[in-house]
Amino acid sequence: MIGAFTVGKKAVTFGYKRFGIPGAVASGGVALAGYVAVRRALQSASESGDVDSAIDATTIESAVEDDGVGAVADAEVLEDAIDRDELESDVEMDDVQSSVEDEADAAEDELDDVNGEDDADAADEGDDTS
């Protein structure tokens, strides 16, 4: 299992090769946000102090690259990304999934704010009457 630094580094490298500096910033931020969302949800749902060893960051990174930060809330992705044998206590995957959804939504909102988008801009894009 690999940690947040490695996830961010790999995502930045991928984004840079594909889209240059803006791609590096965007892909690194999104992949790291997905990893942090899963990590926080797993920490709150378990009694384990260190959950990094239970998270397969490569699975999370792939899901985020394919479908965005919201992909980490998918039950199948969570089942693949979390190794329950590495945790000190049992976790309820429904609780983890709902926490990840909340974290992912918050991360997407923060990324939209960084990109200069807000809810009004998104609504205006859908109402193109010209």
PDB file of C-alpha atoms in Angstrom:
ATOM      1  CA  MET A   1       0.000   0.000   0.000  1.00  0.00           C
ATOM      2  CA  ILE A   2       1.214   3.485  -0.792  1.00  0.00           C
ATOM      3  CA  GLY A   3       0.551   6.778   0.900  1.00  0.00           C
ATOM      4  CA  ALA A   4      -0.817  10.199   0.068  1.00  0.00           C
ATOM      5  CA  PHE A   5       2.517  11.614  -1.040  1.00  0.00           C
ATOM      6  CA  THR A   6       2.990   8.868  -3.594  1.00  0.00           C
ATOM      7  CA  VAL A   7      -0.568   9.262  -4.867  1.00  0.00           C
ATOM      8  CA  GLY A   8      -0.109  12.988  -5.319  1.00  0.00           C
ATOM      9  CA  LYS A   9       3.279  12.578  -6.960  1.00  0.00           C
ATOM     10  CA  LYS A  10       2.047   9.968  -9.447  1.00  0.00           C
ATOM     11  CA  ALA A  11      -1.037  12.010 -10.312  1.00  0.00           C
ATOM     12  CA  VAL A  12       1.011  15.181 -10.789  1.00  0.00           C
ATOM     13  CA  THR A  13       3.421  13.344 -13.089  1.00  0.00           C
ATOM     14  CA  PHE A  14       0.541  11.873 -15.097  1.00  0.00           C
ATOM     15  CA  GLY A  15      -1.189  15.252 -15.399  1.00  0.00           C
ATOM     16  CA  TYR A  16       2.017  17.041 -16.364  1.00  0.00           C
ATOM     17  CA  LYS A  17       2.832  14.570 -19.117  1.00  0.00           C
ATOM     18  CA  ARG A  18      -0.663  14.823 -20.494  1.00  0.00           C
ATOM     19  CA  PHE A  19      -1.638  18.492 -20.048  1.00  0.00           C
ATOM     20  CA  GLY A  20       1.389  20.410 -18.780  1.00  0.00           C
ATOM     21  CA  ILE A  21       1.446  22.443 -15.578  1.00  0.00           C
ATOM     22  CA  PRO A  22      -2.337  23.035 -15.334  1.00  0.00           C
ATOM     23  CA  GLY A  23      -2.919  19.309 -15.767  1.00  0.00           C
ATOM     24  CA  ALA A  24      -0.375  18.517 -13.080  1.00  0.00           C
ATOM     25  CA  VAL A  25      -2.068  20.801 -10.593  1.00  0.00           C
ATOM     26  CA  ALA A  26      -5.568  19.569 -11.418  1.00  0.00           C
ATOM     27  CA  SER A  27      -4.873  15.834 -11.501  1.00  0.00           C
ATOM     28  CA  GLY A  28      -2.653  15.947  -8.425  1.00  0.00           C
ATOM     29  CA  GLY A  29      -5.244  17.872  -6.443  1.00  0.00           C
ATOM     30  CA  VAL A  30      -8.146  15.679  -7.470  1.00  0.00           C
ATOM     31  CA  ALA A  31      -6.341  12.389  -6.825  1.00  0.00           C
ATOM     32  CA  LEU A  32      -5.104  13.585  -3.449  1.00  0.00           C
ATOM     33  CA  ALA A  33      -8.594  14.814  -2.525  1.00  0.00           C
ATOM     34  CA  GLY A  34     -10.021  11.374  -3.299  1.00  0.00           C
ATOM     35  CA  TYR A  35      -7.398   9.627  -1.211  1.00  0.00           C
ATOM     36  CA  VAL A  36      -7.888  12.002   1.710  1.00  0.00           C
ATOM     37  CA  ALA A  37     -11.668  11.527   1.518  1.00  0.00           C
ATOM     38  CA  VAL A  38     -11.337   7.755   1.837  1.00  0.00           C
ATOM     39  CA  ARG A  39      -8.714   8.055   4.561  1.00  0.00           C
ATOM     40  CA  ARG A  40     -10.805  10.427   6.689  1.00  0.00           C
ATOM     41  CA  ALA A  41     -13.939   8.326   6.313  1.00  0.00           C
ATOM     42  CA  LEU A  42     -12.086   5.159   7.216  1.00  0.00           C
ATOM     43  CA  GLN A  43     -10.485   6.771  10.264  1.00  0.00           C
ATOM     44  CA  SER A  44     -13.840   7.962  11.543  1.00  0.00           C
ATOM     45  CA  ALA A  45     -15.496   4.582  10.951  1.00  0.00           C
ATOM     46  CA  SER A  46     -12.770   2.468  12.529  1.00  0.00           C
ATOM     47  CA  GLU A  47     -10.892   2.481  15.775  1.00  0.00           C
ATOM     48  CA  SER A  48      -7.577   2.054  13.981  1.00  0.00           C
ATOM     49  CA  GLY A  49      -5.060   4.806  14.452  1.00  0.00           C
ATOM     50  CA  ASP A  50      -3.229   4.130  11.198  1.00  0.00           C
ATOM     51  CA  VAL A  51      -5.450   3.318   8.234  1.00  0.00           C
ATOM     52  CA  ASP A  52      -2.935   4.120   5.492  1.00  0.00           C
ATOM     53  CA  SER A  53      -1.830   0.508   5.230  1.00  0.00           C
ATOM     54  CA  ALA A  54      -5.432  -0.581   4.598  1.00  0.00           C
ATOM     55  CA  ILE A  55      -5.970   1.765   1.637  1.00  0.00           C
ATOM     56  CA  ASP A  56      -4.890   0.833  -1.885  1.00  0.00           C
ATOM     57  CA  ALA A  57      -4.124   4.272  -3.239  1.00  0.00           C
ATOM     58  CA  THR A  58      -3.605   3.015  -6.785  1.00  0.00           C
ATOM     59  CA  THR A  59      -7.239   1.895  -6.962  1.00  0.00           C
ATOM     60  CA  ILE A  60      -8.403   5.291  -5.730  1.00  0.00           C
ATOM     61  CA  GLU A  61      -6.087   7.133  -8.103  1.00  0.00           C
ATOM     62  CA  SER A  62      -7.374   5.136 -11.086  1.00  0.00           C
ATOM     63  CA  ALA A  63     -11.018   5.711 -10.157  1.00  0.00           C
ATOM     64  CA  VAL A  64     -10.474   9.451  -9.702  1.00  0.00           C
ATOM     65  CA  GLU A  65      -8.591   9.765 -13.000  1.00  0.00           C
ATOM     66  CA  ASP A  66     -11.399   7.942 -14.824  1.00  0.00           C
ATOM     67  CA  ASP A  67     -14.501   9.438 -13.206  1.00  0.00           C
ATOM     68  CA  GLY A  68     -13.494  12.322 -10.933  1.00  0.00           C
ATOM     69  CA  VAL A  69     -13.386  12.667  -7.180  1.00  0.00           C
ATOM     70  CA  GLY A  70     -16.966  11.429  -6.760  1.00  0.00           C
ATOM     71  CA  ALA A  71     -15.893   7.979  -7.977  1.00  0.00           C
ATOM     72  CA  VAL A  72     -14.346   7.205  -4.608  1.00  0.00           C
ATOM     73  CA  ALA A  73     -17.833   7.015  -3.092  1.00  0.00           C
ATOM     74  CA  ASP A  74     -18.735   4.042  -5.302  1.00  0.00           C
ATOM     75  CA  ALA A  75     -19.205   0.895  -3.215  1.00  0.00           C
ATOM     76  CA  GLU A  76     -17.225  -1.240  -5.647  1.00  0.00           C
ATOM     77  CA  VAL A  77     -14.258   1.147  -5.598  1.00  0.00           C
ATOM     78  CA  LEU A  78     -14.303   1.221  -1.802  1.00  0.00           C
ATOM     79  CA  GLU A  79     -14.426  -2.581  -1.596  1.00  0.00           C
ATOM     80  CA  ASP A  80     -11.426  -2.805  -3.934  1.00  0.00           C
ATOM     81  CA  ALA A  81      -9.487  -0.009  -2.235  1.00  0.00           C
ATOM     82  CA  ILE A  82      -9.910  -1.020   1.412  1.00  0.00           C
ATOM     83  CA  ASP A  83      -8.179  -4.104   2.793  1.00  0.00           C
ATOM     84  CA  ARG A  84     -10.243  -4.999   5.849  1.00  0.00           C
ATOM     85  CA  ASP A  85      -7.575  -7.412   7.102  1.00  0.00           C
ATOM     86  CA  GLU A  86      -5.232  -4.463   7.708  1.00  0.00           C
ATOM     87  CA  LEU A  87      -7.677  -2.722  10.054  1.00  0.00           C
ATOM     88  CA  GLU A  88      -7.682  -3.317  13.794  1.00  0.00           C
ATOM     89  CA  SER A  89     -11.489  -3.276  13.957  1.00  0.00           C
ATOM     90  CA  ASP A  90     -14.409  -4.107  11.724  1.00  0.00           C
ATOM     91  CA  VAL A  91     -15.943  -1.265   9.765  1.00  0.00           C
ATOM     92  CA  GLU A  92     -19.409  -0.838   8.353  1.00  0.00           C
ATOM     93  CA  MET A  93     -18.880  -0.115   4.661  1.00  0.00           C
ATOM     94  CA  ASP A  94     -22.191   1.779   4.421  1.00  0.00           C
ATOM     95  CA  ASP A  95     -20.927   4.240   7.025  1.00  0.00           C
ATOM     96  CA  VAL A  96     -17.619   4.604   5.215  1.00  0.00           C
ATOM     97  CA  GLN A  97     -19.404   5.099   1.889  1.00  0.00           C
ATOM     98  CA  SER A  98     -21.679   7.847   3.215  1.00  0.00           C
ATOM     99  CA  SER A  99     -18.729   9.608   4.856  1.00  0.00           C
ATOM    100  CA  VAL A 100     -16.715   9.370   1.646  1.00  0.00           C
ATOM    101  CA  GLU A 101     -19.641  10.844  -0.309  1.00  0.00           C
ATOM    102  CA  ASP A 102     -19.713  13.812   2.066  1.00  0.00           C
ATOM    103  CA  GLU A 103     -15.935  14.261   1.865  1.00  0.00           C
ATOM    104  CA  ALA A 104     -15.939  13.908  -1.936  1.00  0.00           C
ATOM    105  CA  ASP A 105     -18.724  16.474  -2.302  1.00  0.00           C
ATOM    106  CA  ALA A 106     -16.799  18.893  -0.104  1.00  0.00           C
ATOM    107  CA  ALA A 107     -13.619  18.274  -2.095  1.00  0.00           C
ATOM    108  CA  GLU A 108     -15.429  18.878  -5.391  1.00  0.00           C
ATOM    109  CA  ASP A 109     -16.859  22.130  -4.027  1.00  0.00           C
ATOM    110  CA  GLU A 110     -13.397  23.260  -2.938  1.00  0.00           C
ATOM    111  CA  LEU A 111     -11.933  22.374  -6.333  1.00  0.00           C
ATOM    112  CA  ASP A 112     -14.721  24.314  -8.054  1.00  0.00           C
ATOM    113  CA  ASP A 113     -13.942  27.312  -5.834  1.00  0.00           C
ATOM    114  CA  VAL A 114     -10.258  27.067  -6.748  1.00  0.00           C
ATOM    115  CA  ASN A 115     -11.153  26.882 -10.439  1.00  0.00           C
ATOM    116  CA  GLY A 116     -13.345  29.977 -10.111  1.00  0.00           C
ATOM    117  CA  GLU A 117     -16.640  28.182 -10.608  1.00  0.00           C
ATOM    118  CA  ASP A 118     -19.651  28.522  -8.388  1.00  0.00           C
ATOM    119  CA  ASP A 119     -23.223  27.269  -8.403  1.00  0.00           C
ATOM    120  CA  ALA A 120     -24.466  30.338 -10.299  1.00  0.00           C
ATOM    121  CA  ASP A 121     -21.912  29.789 -13.064  1.00  0.00           C
ATOM    122  CA  ALA A 122     -22.899  26.128 -13.343  1.00  0.00           C
ATOM    123  CA  ALA A 123     -26.578  27.060 -13.586  1.00  0.00           C
ATOM    124  CA  ASP A 124     -25.830  29.686 -16.251  1.00  0.00           C
ATOM    125  CA  GLU A 125     -23.949  27.122 -18.348  1.00  0.00           C
ATOM    126  CA  GLY A 126     -27.050  24.914 -18.480  1.00  0.00           C
ATOM    127  CA  ASP A 127     -29.358  27.813 -19.465  1.00  0.00           C
ATOM    128  CA  ASP A 128     -27.799  28.803 -22.757  1.00  0.00           C
ATOM    129  CA  THR A 129     -30.676  30.467 -24.624  1.00  0.00           C
ATOM    130  CA  SER A 130     -28.638  32.349 -27.212  1.00  0.00           C
TER     131      SER A 130
END
